[in-house]
């Protein structure tokens, strides 16, 4: 709708403006938040309890000392133990069973007791495929045109009328430096040593920090086709070299889907003329005796399925996509040369600078490069995702 | 004997007027006065041609009393404003109504002993209509000393348009009245020779010499006072402030529209209404108008009696009504007459223009965004008359001119058409048919936020009215009307999800309205309205071959409302006037339909459906019956002040599902049903009204009101209203209350005119359900999204010359309530917002000044076309009024933003013409 507004105003020849707005709030309510997921995967499941905090606050306060358990309706009661502040882990490794229902119980040390509604565990649905496609689209922020690859998933589920999903993803990708350091400066011994490990290629990952939820309710067929998971622009680092995407697909209940949808709308206000009424979104937790006692969060019970796919560098070149390489490692700007005997006096060596090469044929001068351009560990780790070579 | 004296007097007067040796030309006398004093004279030179006066002016004495003496034998009169003396040719400027003068004058009014005139008195030929003695009634029934009723219509000569609020009176003894909306008046006049005077805004004053024999009829045609556009005239409507029992009525005429500076050059009736007391709008781009703390969907917009469901083009930047095709609007805020019903807060009764009966004429305007044209005239002699008008935007054209823009594939347009046929068959019968069509269309290349990419909407209205006059006392209007509002939205960014949704609401009504005039003291109105409304809440269908979307529909709704009404206006004495009425609203929801039954003592939620009741076609699903009482009264404290009190109850059976404070074109009207109860409002109001007459006439009023609303509609957080098959699961209904005081001061005469209003008002709602998501703000009363406690607005119009006027418009309002995030919390790796209680914060206050300048062409009556230029600057001070604030979580951080629609002044030029 914001675009529509812009068009309206553009037509009229005037600019509406959206500017940062400083606002002050009188007080911050402290409300407990339940963040709990139970899946059909056999593991130690966790429940996190925290307290909401101020807008400019750094970190949530954890709620310790609670008694937490998950009850399988007509079955076991699984006890949870606090393993670190505010994080409660099931004592047993266990798996939720599709078709069964579960209830979360939380009792605080002040005696307040909370309970979730009865949550049914939907069957996991396999992901059919993960793929990417080059796509140009309008920026939501300004009027520019974005170029990038949209990664999507397909699935189908013929056994139910409709399904609701939540997605999490992890992007693993290679990071390379153009002038990998071949020698390591051992400052204590004032010795230059040939490196055993190649530090030109590292690995980095990003995890989704947004809520992605979708439902097939209202469709002719219970399948998702070309459902967008993540869009990677050409100026981002992920697609320069090898890239992989791991997608976790949680089959969730319709109630959970509605909760995520509301939460997302509340967090992503567009500032249009027709913004919906804002308010705190209530989940499926409630106080056992006081209905008006505020509590946030959701006890999600889901059937999870995971899939991943590796994309080699240049996978989307045929479609017209080419990643933009950064211009911050121009040799003339980042390189320096120092006589080897002067190296002990070179401040920052081994931290901010690394020895790239020695001169050839007489190795009396060291070529020194800023470490961000010579040591990939400044950007990632050397641990390669294990599934890449399979 | 009396006649002899009169003749002698006239003879002397004639002698005095004759040129005598010591007389000089008047223009020279005036020039001499100007040279000796600070006074300046304004006049037309032709008036002074051949006029000679005595030149004796003593400059050591005040000039003004001597001026009377100078002009005594001429037809000229004068009017003083500061140092300026305006001469008038045979025209009296009345700065206070005659009846006030008659009260003020100590002189005892002695009933004269008139005799029946003899026909020879009329023997003089070539007398103008004003000088002709007209016989009224039957000479044989003449009874000296008795009174007879004189009644008739006052119309505009040329096109026969009724002149409303014309002041009709005789001076001695003073008896006066004003004409009603049809131009009708009635007076109880002593028999004998009388002079009837008629005055009205923008009309030339006129009079008729009468010989009253018995009850009779006299129709009067008034000529438009072309010279005196907006001139110093006594506004008869001013009387309505203190004299009419009606409270909370605002009349907007096309003249008002010209005065108030227009946004983007578009004169707008509804926008003008927002410059009057108690009418608030949320800000630029907001379609909704809030009246006395009422919600935006509680206003009934009638176009020639038929409701209009969407009154906005382009998100409320323009109203759908083409101002040139309208004759005016009555806005009722309280004491809504019994003949109106269906919405809680107000009635905007908008009437189309009466076509010109005499000749073809028209008007038009060329503005920066839209242009418009209206043509009217007769079809053949004594046959029907017609009026057609149209308006369109050039935005399509503008968009297509822009290359290489992300907007290039977008397409936005709107237009509207209005037409009317009017046929006065005879004295007793007249029929009219009017139609209206509007269309808005938007096509966007992508919009992920909106989740739809194109939409269009249209209004279609058709009304036929037959007015029948049974006799002098009883007349009736029989009306049939149809109104249809449709929209469709479409989405096609993801081919597999491409769909369109069609929505529609259609209303047909039949009504009979009778007006029975018993006598001056008693007037009945009664009638009946039958209304059938059907709603198609949504048909969703896939578009394109790849779409996976299933064709689906939310079941249609239909309802019938029967509403008989009756009211009586009774004025036992001049001091007291009471109007009481009742309207019985009988609403039935009809099948076919399926109604879910929910478990008792459980939330109304899909999980608690215990059964479904199925109803057949036209089977009654649910009925809601209730009376709506309407009462208003006026008591005159003095001739120029009065108090009024009113109470009214209104019921509303069709509701706009609004989840934001502003109306969106995609909001849906839904009918009352098993789970949506009718909204019911009770309003009491009390007012004090006073007019001050003097050199400048002022009208003052103060009204207080208190309103209580049952079943005010609201929604749960995150409610999805579009394509919702079980709307009751997201719905909340609570108690609303609003109260306030409206103070208003208006000056309608002189070179400086205008009004200023201050309103203090509150609008609160309580949502206290049985389950957590049905309780908002702890179940306490909290401000609605349109609660604006302080609202100050004024319009000041200054006339430099007859052709050049300047207007300054000023609005100040408290910022509307909003909901702020007050904290955040971590959930599944994302940062989420924790919001304050609903509407517990406010956006910054709103303040805006507009400037308008109208330059008219000359006012020669014979000129082919009259025209004027309007220059306006909207938001002259360039203040960036915040329309809304919003918040986003960006990379785990909460960012606040404010949106301003028009942060800088917007100048526009419009050329308007009439021919």
CSV table of N, CA and C in Angstrom, one decimal, chain A residues 179-250:
chain,number,residue,atom,x,y,z
A,179,UNK,N,44.6,-12.2,-1.5
A,179,UNK,CA,46.0,-12.4,-1.3
A,179,UNK,C,46.3,-13.2,-0.1
A,180,UNK,N,46.0,-14.5,-0.1
A,180,UNK,CA,46.1,-15.3,1.1
A,180,UNK,C,47.6,-15.4,1.6
A,181,UNK,N,47.7,-15.1,2.8
A,181,UNK,CA,49.0,-15.1,3.5
A,181,UNK,C,49.7,-16.5,3.4
A,182,UNK,N,50.9,-16.6,2.9
A,182,UNK,CA,51.6,-17.9,2.8
A,182,UNK,C,52.5,-18.1,4.1
A,183,UNK,N,52.9,-17.0,4.7
A,183,UNK,CA,53.8,-17.1,5.9
A,183,UNK,C,53.1,-16.6,7.1
A,184,UNK,N,53.5,-17.2,8.2
A,184,UNK,CA,52.9,-16.8,9.5
A,184,UNK,C,54.0,-16.2,10.3
A,185,UNK,N,53.8,-15.0,10.8
A,185,UNK,CA,54.8,-14.3,11.6
A,185,UNK,C,54.6,-14.7,13.1
A,186,UNK,N,55.6,-15.4,13.6
A,186,UNK,CA,55.5,-15.8,15.0
A,186,UNK,C,56.2,-14.7,15.8
A,187,UNK,N,55.4,-13.9,16.4
A,187,UNK,CA,56.0,-12.7,17.1
A,187,UNK,C,56.9,-13.0,18.2
A,188,UNK,N,56.6,-14.1,19.0
A,188,UNK,CA,57.4,-14.4,20.2
A,188,UNK,C,58.8,-14.7,19.8
A,189,UNK,N,58.9,-15.6,18.8
A,189,UNK,CA,60.2,-16.0,18.3
A,189,UNK,C,60.8,-15.1,17.3
A,190,UNK,N,60.0,-14.1,16.8
A,190,UNK,CA,60.4,-13.3,15.7
A,190,UNK,C,60.9,-14.1,14.5
A,191,UNK,N,60.0,-15.1,14.2
A,191,UNK,CA,60.3,-16.0,13.1
A,191,UNK,C,59.2,-16.0,12.1
A,192,UNK,N,59.6,-16.1,10.8
A,192,UNK,CA,58.6,-16.2,9.7
A,192,UNK,C,58.5,-17.6,9.3
A,193,UNK,N,57.3,-18.2,9.3
A,193,UNK,CA,57.2,-19.6,9.1
A,193,UNK,C,56.2,-19.8,7.9
A,194,UNK,N,56.5,-20.7,7.1
A,194,UNK,CA,55.6,-21.1,6.0
A,194,UNK,C,54.3,-21.7,6.6
A,195,UNK,N,53.2,-21.3,6.2
A,195,UNK,CA,51.9,-21.8,6.7
A,195,UNK,C,51.7,-23.2,6.3
A,196,UNK,N,51.1,-24.0,7.2
A,196,UNK,CA,50.7,-25.4,6.8
A,196,UNK,C,49.3,-25.3,6.3
A,197,UNK,N,48.5,-24.4,6.9
A,197,UNK,CA,47.1,-24.4,6.5
A,197,UNK,C,46.9,-23.2,5.5
A,198,UNK,N,46.1,-23.5,4.5
A,198,UNK,CA,45.8,-22.5,3.5
A,198,UNK,C,44.7,-21.6,4.1
A,199,UNK,N,44.9,-20.3,4.2
A,199,UNK,CA,43.9,-19.4,4.8
A,199,UNK,C,43.3,-18.5,3.7
A,200,UNK,N,43.2,-19.0,2.5
A,200,UNK,CA,42.6,-18.3,1.4
A,200,UNK,C,41.1,-18.5,1.3
A,201,UNK,N,40.6,-19.6,1.8
A,201,UNK,CA,39.1,-19.9,1.7
A,201,UNK,C,38.6,-20.3,3.0
A,202,UNK,N,37.5,-19.6,3.5
A,202,UNK,CA,36.9,-20.0,4.7
A,202,UNK,C,35.4,-20.2,4.5
A,203,UNK,N,34.7,-20.4,5.5
A,203,UNK,CA,33.3,-20.7,5.4
A,203,UNK,C,32.5,-19.9,6.5
A,204,UNK,N,31.4,-19.5,6.1
A,204,UNK,CA,30.6,-18.6,6.9
A,204,UNK,C,29.1,-19.0,6.8
A,205,UNK,N,28.4,-18.7,7.8
A,205,UNK,CA,26.9,-19.1,7.6
A,205,UNK,C,26.1,-18.0,8.2
A,206,UNK,N,24.9,-17.9,7.7
A,206,UNK,CA,23.9,-17.0,8.2
A,206,UNK,C,22.6,-17.8,8.5
A,207,UNK,N,22.0,-17.4,9.6
A,207,UNK,CA,20.7,-18.1,9.9
A,207,UNK,C,19.5,-17.2,9.8
A,208,UNK,N,18.4,-17.7,9.5
A,208,UNK,CA,17.2,-16.9,9.3
A,208,UNK,C,16.9,-16.2,10.6
A,209,UNK,N,16.5,-15.0,10.6
A,209,UNK,CA,16.1,-14.3,11.8
A,209,UNK,C,14.7,-13.7,11.5
A,210,UNK,N,14.0,-14.2,10.6
A,210,UNK,CA,12.7,-13.7,10.3
A,210,UNK,C,11.7,-14.8,10.4
A,211,UNK,N,10.4,-14.5,10.5
A,211,UNK,CA,9.4,-15.5,10.6
A,211,UNK,C,8.9,-15.7,9.1
A,212,UNK,N,9.0,-16.9,8.7
A,212,UNK,CA,8.5,-17.2,7.3
A,212,UNK,C,7.4,-18.3,7.5
A,213,UNK,N,6.2,-18.0,7.2
A,213,UNK,CA,5.1,-18.9,7.4
A,213,UNK,C,4.2,-18.9,6.2
A,214,UNK,N,3.6,-20.0,5.9
A,214,UNK,CA,2.7,-20.0,4.7
A,214,UNK,C,1.7,-21.1,4.9
A,215,UNK,N,0.6,-21.0,4.3
A,215,UNK,CA,-0.5,-22.0,4.4
A,215,UNK,C,-1.0,-22.3,3.0
A,216,UNK,N,-1.4,-23.5,2.8
A,216,UNK,CA,-2.0,-23.9,1.5
A,216,UNK,C,-3.5,-23.8,1.6
A,217,UNK,N,-4.0,-23.4,2.7
A,217,UNK,CA,-5.5,-23.3,2.9
A,217,UNK,C,-6.1,-22.4,1.8
A,218,UNK,N,-7.1,-22.8,1.1
A,218,UNK,CA,-7.7,-22.0,0.1
A,218,UNK,C,-7.2,-22.3,-1.3
A,219,UNK,N,-6.3,-23.4,-1.4
A,219,UNK,CA,-5.8,-23.7,-2.7
A,219,UNK,C,-6.5,-25.0,-3.2
A,220,UNK,N,-6.5,-25.2,-4.5
A,220,UNK,CA,-7.1,-26.4,-5.1
A,220,UNK,C,-6.3,-27.6,-4.7
A,221,UNK,N,-5.0,-27.5,-4.7
A,221,UNK,CA,-4.1,-28.6,-4.4
A,221,UNK,C,-3.3,-28.3,-3.2
A,222,UNK,N,-3.0,-29.3,-2.4
A,222,UNK,CA,-2.2,-29.0,-1.2
A,222,UNK,C,-0.7,-29.1,-1.6
A,223,UNK,N,-0.3,-28.1,-2.2
A,223,UNK,CA,1.2,-28.1,-2.5
A,223,UNK,C,1.6,-26.6,-2.6
A,224,UNK,N,2.9,-26.5,-2.3
A,224,UNK,CA,3.5,-25.2,-2.4
A,224,UNK,C,4.4,-25.2,-3.6
A,225,UNK,N,4.3,-24.2,-4.4
A,225,UNK,CA,5.1,-24.1,-5.6
A,225,UNK,C,5.8,-22.8,-5.7
A,226,UNK,N,7.1,-22.8,-5.9
A,226,UNK,CA,7.9,-21.6,-6.0
A,226,UNK,C,7.7,-20.7,-4.7
A,227,UNK,N,7.7,-21.3,-3.6
A,227,UNK,CA,7.5,-20.5,-2.4
A,227,UNK,C,8.8,-19.9,-2.0
A,228,UNK,N,8.9,-18.5,-2.0
A,228,UNK,CA,10.1,-17.9,-1.7
A,228,UNK,C,10.6,-18.0,-0.3
A,229,UNK,N,11.9,-18.4,-0.2
A,229,UNK,CA,12.5,-18.5,1.2
A,229,UNK,C,13.4,-17.4,1.5
A,230,UNK,N,14.4,-17.2,0.5
A,230,UNK,CA,15.3,-16.1,0.8
A,230,UNK,C,15.8,-15.5,-0.6
A,231,UNK,N,15.9,-14.2,-0.5
A,231,UNK,CA,16.4,-13.5,-1.8
A,231,UNK,C,17.8,-12.9,-1.5
A,232,UNK,N,18.7,-13.3,-2.4
A,232,UNK,CA,20.1,-12.8,-2.2
A,232,UNK,C,20.4,-11.9,-3.3
A,233,UNK,N,20.8,-10.7,-2.9
A,233,UNK,CA,21.1,-9.7,-3.9
A,233,UNK,C,22.5,-9.8,-4.4
A,234,UNK,N,22.8,-9.2,-5.6
A,234,UNK,CA,24.1,-9.4,-6.2
A,234,UNK,C,25.2,-8.7,-5.4
A,235,UNK,N,24.9,-7.8,-4.5
A,235,UNK,CA,26.0,-7.2,-3.8
A,235,UNK,C,26.2,-7.9,-2.4
A,236,UNK,N,25.5,-9.0,-2.2
A,236,UNK,CA,25.8,-9.8,-1.0
A,236,UNK,C,26.8,-10.8,-1.3
A,237,UNK,N,27.4,-11.3,-0.2
A,237,UNK,CA,28.6,-12.2,-0.3
A,237,UNK,C,28.3,-13.6,-0.7
A,238,UNK,N,27.0,-14.1,-0.4
A,238,UNK,CA,26.8,-15.5,-0.4
A,238,UNK,C,27.0,-16.2,-1.7
A,239,UNK,N,26.7,-15.5,-2.8
A,239,UNK,CA,26.7,-16.2,-4.1
A,239,UNK,C,28.0,-16.0,-4.9
A,240,UNK,N,29.0,-15.5,-4.2
A,240,UNK,CA,30.3,-15.2,-5.0
A,240,UNK,C,31.0,-16.6,-5.3
A,241,UNK,N,30.9,-17.5,-4.3
A,241,UNK,CA,31.6,-18.8,-4.5
A,241,UNK,C,30.5,-19.8,-4.2
A,242,UNK,N,31.0,-21.0,-3.6
A,242,UNK,CA,30.0,-22.0,-3.4
A,242,UNK,C,29.1,-21.6,-2.2
A,243,UNK,N,27.9,-22.1,-2.4
A,243,UNK,CA,26.8,-21.7,-1.5
A,243,UNK,C,25.9,-22.8,-1.2
A,244,UNK,N,25.4,-23.0,0.0
A,244,UNK,CA,24.4,-24.0,0.2
A,244,UNK,C,23.3,-23.5,1.1
A,245,UNK,N,22.2,-24.0,0.9
A,245,UNK,CA,21.0,-23.6,1.6
A,245,UNK,C,20.4,-24.8,2.3
A,246,UNK,N,20.3,-24.7,3.7
A,246,UNK,CA,19.6,-25.8,4.4
A,246,UNK,C,18.2,-25.2,4.8
A,247,UNK,N,17.2,-25.9,4.5
A,247,UNK,CA,15.8,-25.5,4.8
A,247,UNK,C,15.2,-26.4,5.8
A,248,UNK,N,14.7,-25.9,6.9
A,248,UNK,CA,13.9,-26.7,7.8
A,248,UNK,C,12.5,-26.3,7.6
A,249,UNK,N,11.7,-27.3,7.3
A,249,UNK,CA,10.3,-27.0,7.1
A,249,UNK,C,9.4,-27.6,8.2
A,250,UNK,N,8.8,-26.7,9.0
A,250,UNK,CA,8.0,-27.2,10.1
A,250,UNK,C,6.6,-27.2,9.7
